[in-house]
PDB file of C-alpha atoms in Angstrom:
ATOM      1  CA  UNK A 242      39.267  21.283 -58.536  1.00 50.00           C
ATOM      2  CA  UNK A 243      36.892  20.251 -61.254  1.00 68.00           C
ATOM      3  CA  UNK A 244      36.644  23.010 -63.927  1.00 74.00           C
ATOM      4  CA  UNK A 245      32.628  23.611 -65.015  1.00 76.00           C
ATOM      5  CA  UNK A 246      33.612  25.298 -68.438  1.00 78.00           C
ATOM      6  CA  UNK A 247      31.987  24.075 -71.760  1.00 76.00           C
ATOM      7  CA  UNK A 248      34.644  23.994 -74.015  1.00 76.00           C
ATOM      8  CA  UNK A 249      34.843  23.443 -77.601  1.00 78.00           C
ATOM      9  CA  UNK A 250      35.903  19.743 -76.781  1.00 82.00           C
ATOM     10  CA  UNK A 251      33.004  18.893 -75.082  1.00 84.00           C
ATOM     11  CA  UNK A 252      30.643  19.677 -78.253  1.00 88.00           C
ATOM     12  CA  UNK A 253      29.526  17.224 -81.004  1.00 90.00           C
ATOM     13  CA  UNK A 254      30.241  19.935 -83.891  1.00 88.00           C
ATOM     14  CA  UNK A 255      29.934  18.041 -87.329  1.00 87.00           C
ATOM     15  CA  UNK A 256      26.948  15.707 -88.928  1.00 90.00           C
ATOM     16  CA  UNK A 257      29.393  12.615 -88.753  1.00 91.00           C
ATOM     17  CA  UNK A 258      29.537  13.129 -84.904  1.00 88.00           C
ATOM     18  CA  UNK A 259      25.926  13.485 -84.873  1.00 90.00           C
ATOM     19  CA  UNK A 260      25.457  10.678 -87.158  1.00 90.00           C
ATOM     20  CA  UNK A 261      27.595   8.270 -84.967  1.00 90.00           C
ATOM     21  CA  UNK A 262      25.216   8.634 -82.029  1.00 90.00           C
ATOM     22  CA  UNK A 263      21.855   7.629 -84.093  1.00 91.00           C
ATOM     23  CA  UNK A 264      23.475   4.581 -84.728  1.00 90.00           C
ATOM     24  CA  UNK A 265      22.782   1.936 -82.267  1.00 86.00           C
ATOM     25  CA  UNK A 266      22.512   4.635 -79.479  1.00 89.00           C
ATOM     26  CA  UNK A 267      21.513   3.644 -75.454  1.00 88.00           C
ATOM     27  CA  UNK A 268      18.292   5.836 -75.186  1.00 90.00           C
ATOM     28  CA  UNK A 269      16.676   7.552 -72.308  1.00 89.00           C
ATOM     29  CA  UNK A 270      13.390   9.666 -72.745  1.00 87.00           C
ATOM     30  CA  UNK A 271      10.260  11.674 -71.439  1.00 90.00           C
ATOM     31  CA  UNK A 272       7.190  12.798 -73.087  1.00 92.00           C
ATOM     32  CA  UNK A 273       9.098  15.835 -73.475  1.00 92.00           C
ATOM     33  CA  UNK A 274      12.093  14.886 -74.777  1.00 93.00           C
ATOM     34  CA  UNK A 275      14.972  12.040 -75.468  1.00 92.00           C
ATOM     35  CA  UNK A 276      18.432  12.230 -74.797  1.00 93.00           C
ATOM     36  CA  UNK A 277      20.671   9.648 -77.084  1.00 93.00           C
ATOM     37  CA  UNK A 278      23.774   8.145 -75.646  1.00 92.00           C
ATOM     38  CA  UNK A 279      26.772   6.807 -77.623  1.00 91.00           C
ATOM     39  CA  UNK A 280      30.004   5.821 -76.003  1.00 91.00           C
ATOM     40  CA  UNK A 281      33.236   7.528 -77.295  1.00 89.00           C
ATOM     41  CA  UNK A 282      37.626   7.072 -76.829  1.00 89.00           C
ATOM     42  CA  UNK A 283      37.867  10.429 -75.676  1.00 87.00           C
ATOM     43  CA  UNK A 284      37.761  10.001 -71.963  1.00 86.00           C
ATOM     44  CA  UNK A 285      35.569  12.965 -71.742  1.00 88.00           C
ATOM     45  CA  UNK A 286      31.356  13.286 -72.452  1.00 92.00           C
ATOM     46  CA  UNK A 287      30.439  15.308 -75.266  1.00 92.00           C
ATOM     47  CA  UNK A 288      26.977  17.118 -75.865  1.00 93.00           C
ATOM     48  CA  UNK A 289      25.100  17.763 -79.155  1.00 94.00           C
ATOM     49  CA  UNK A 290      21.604  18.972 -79.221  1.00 94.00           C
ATOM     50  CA  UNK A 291      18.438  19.057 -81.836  1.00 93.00           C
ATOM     51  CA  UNK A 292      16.012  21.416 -81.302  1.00 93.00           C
ATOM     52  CA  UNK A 293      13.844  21.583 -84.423  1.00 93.00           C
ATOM     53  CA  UNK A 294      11.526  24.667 -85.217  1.00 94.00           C
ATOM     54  CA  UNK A 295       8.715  22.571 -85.673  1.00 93.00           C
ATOM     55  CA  UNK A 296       9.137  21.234 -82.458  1.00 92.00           C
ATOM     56  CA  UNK A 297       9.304  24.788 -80.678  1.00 92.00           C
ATOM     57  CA  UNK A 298       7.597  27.448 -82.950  1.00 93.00           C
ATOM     58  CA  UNK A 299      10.239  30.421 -81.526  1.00 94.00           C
ATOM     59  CA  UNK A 300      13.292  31.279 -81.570  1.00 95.00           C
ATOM     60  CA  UNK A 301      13.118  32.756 -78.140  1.00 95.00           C
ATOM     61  CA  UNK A 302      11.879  29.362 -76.502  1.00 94.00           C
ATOM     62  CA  UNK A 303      14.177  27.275 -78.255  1.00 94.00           C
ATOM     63  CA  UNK A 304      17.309  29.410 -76.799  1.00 95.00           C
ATOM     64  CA  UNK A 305      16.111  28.753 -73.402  1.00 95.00           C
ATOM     65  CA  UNK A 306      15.643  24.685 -73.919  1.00 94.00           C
ATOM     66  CA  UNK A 307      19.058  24.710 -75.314  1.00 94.00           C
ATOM     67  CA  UNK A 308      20.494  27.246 -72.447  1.00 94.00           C
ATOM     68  CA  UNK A 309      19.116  25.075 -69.846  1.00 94.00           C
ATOM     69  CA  UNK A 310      20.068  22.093 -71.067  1.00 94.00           C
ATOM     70  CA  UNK A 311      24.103  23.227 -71.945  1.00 92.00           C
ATOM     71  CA  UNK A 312      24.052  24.242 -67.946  1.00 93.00           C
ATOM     72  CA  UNK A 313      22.245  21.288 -66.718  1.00 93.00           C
ATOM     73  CA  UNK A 314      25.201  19.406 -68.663  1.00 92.00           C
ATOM     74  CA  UNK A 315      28.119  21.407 -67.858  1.00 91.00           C
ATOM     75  CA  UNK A 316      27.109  21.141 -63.842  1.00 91.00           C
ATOM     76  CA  UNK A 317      27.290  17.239 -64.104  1.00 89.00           C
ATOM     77  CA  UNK A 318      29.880  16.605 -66.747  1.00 87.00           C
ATOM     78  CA  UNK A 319      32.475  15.116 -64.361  1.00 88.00           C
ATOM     79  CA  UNK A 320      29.649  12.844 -63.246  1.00 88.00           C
ATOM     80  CA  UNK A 321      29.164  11.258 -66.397  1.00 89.00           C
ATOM     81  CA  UNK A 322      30.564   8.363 -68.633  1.00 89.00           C
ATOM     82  CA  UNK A 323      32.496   9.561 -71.506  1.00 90.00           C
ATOM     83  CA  UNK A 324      29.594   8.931 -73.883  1.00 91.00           C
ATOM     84  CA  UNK A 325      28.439  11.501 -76.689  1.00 93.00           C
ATOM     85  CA  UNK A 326      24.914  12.658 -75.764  1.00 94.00           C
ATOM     86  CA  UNK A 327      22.829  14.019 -78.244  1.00 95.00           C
ATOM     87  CA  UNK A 328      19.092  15.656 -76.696  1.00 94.00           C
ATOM     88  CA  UNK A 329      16.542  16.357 -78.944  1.00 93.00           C
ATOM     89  CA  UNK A 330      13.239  18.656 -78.038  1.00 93.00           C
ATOM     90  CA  UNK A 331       9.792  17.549 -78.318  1.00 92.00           C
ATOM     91  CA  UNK A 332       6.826  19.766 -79.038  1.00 91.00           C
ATOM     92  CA  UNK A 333       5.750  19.818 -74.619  1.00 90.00           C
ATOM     93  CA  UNK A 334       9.549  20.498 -74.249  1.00 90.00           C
ATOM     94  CA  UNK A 335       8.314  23.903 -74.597  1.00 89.00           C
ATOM     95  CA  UNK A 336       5.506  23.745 -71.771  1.00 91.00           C
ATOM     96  CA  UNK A 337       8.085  22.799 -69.000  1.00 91.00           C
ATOM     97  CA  UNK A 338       9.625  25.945 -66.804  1.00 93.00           C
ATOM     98  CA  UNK A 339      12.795  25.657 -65.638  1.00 93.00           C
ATOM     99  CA  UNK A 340      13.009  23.884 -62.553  1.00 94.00           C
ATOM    100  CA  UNK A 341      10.825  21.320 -64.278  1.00 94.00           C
ATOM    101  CA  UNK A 342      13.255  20.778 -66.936  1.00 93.00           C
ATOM    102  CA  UNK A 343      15.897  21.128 -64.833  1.00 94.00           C
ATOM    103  CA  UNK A 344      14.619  18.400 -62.026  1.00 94.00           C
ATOM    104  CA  UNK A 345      13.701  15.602 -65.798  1.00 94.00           C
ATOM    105  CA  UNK A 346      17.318  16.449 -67.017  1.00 93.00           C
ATOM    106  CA  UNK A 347      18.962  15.493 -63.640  1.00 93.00           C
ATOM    107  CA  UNK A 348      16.982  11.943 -63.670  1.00 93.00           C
ATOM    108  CA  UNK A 349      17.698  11.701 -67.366  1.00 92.00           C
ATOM    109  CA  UNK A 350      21.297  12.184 -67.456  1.00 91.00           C
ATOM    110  CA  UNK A 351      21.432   9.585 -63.721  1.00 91.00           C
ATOM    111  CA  UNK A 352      19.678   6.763 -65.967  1.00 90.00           C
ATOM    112  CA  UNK A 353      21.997   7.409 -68.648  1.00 87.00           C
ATOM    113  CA  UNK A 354      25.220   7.090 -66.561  1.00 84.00           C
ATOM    114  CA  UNK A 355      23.995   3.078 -65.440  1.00 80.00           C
ATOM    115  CA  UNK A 356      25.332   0.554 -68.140  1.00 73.00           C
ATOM    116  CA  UNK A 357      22.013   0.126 -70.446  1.00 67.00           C
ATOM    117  CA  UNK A 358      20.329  -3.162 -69.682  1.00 68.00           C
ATOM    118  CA  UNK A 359      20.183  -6.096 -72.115  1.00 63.00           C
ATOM    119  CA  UNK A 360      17.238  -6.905 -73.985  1.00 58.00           C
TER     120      UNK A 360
END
């Protein structure tokens, strides 16, 4: 049985982790917001996330954005490459409810697990 737990391991925790995915990352975005994809040697995907105050004014909204999207991840983590994901909010982040975030996260994280297609 798969377990669904978001451990410690499955975090980007420091800037050089961070700054490792902006380079050269395999992109995959919405109006509302962009998830970057990096792979990694850990056999396992790790998420990061960026949700800047000027993006979404309070606190309150930006704990649900990043609630939803840590649950949206841990449900499909065995689904996914072992890539580092970083997903960072945009200001209509904020306008979406939950199933509608939800529903663009699914399709987001399903174009992100294809290889990414030469240019």
């Amino acid at each position: 049985m798969n377990k669904l737990a978001f451990s410690r391991e499955l975090r980007l925790l420091t800037p050089e982790h961070f700054n490792s995915v902006f380079q050269q990352p395999h992109r995959a975005g919405s109006p509302h917001l962009t998830i970057l994809a990096r792979k990694n040697t850990l056999g396992c995907p790790r998420l990061g996330q960026a949700v800047p105050k000027k993006q979404i004014k309070l606190a309150v909204d930006r704990n649900r954005f990043k609630r939803l999207v840590r649950e949206s991840f841990r449900l499909r983590q065995h689904s996914l490459p072992a890539k580092d994901f970083v997903v960072i909010a945009k200001k209509s982040a904020n306008e979406l409810s939950n199933e509608e975030l939800r529903v663009l996260l699914d399709k987001l994280w399903q174009r992100l697990s294809q290889p990414p297609r030469k240019k």
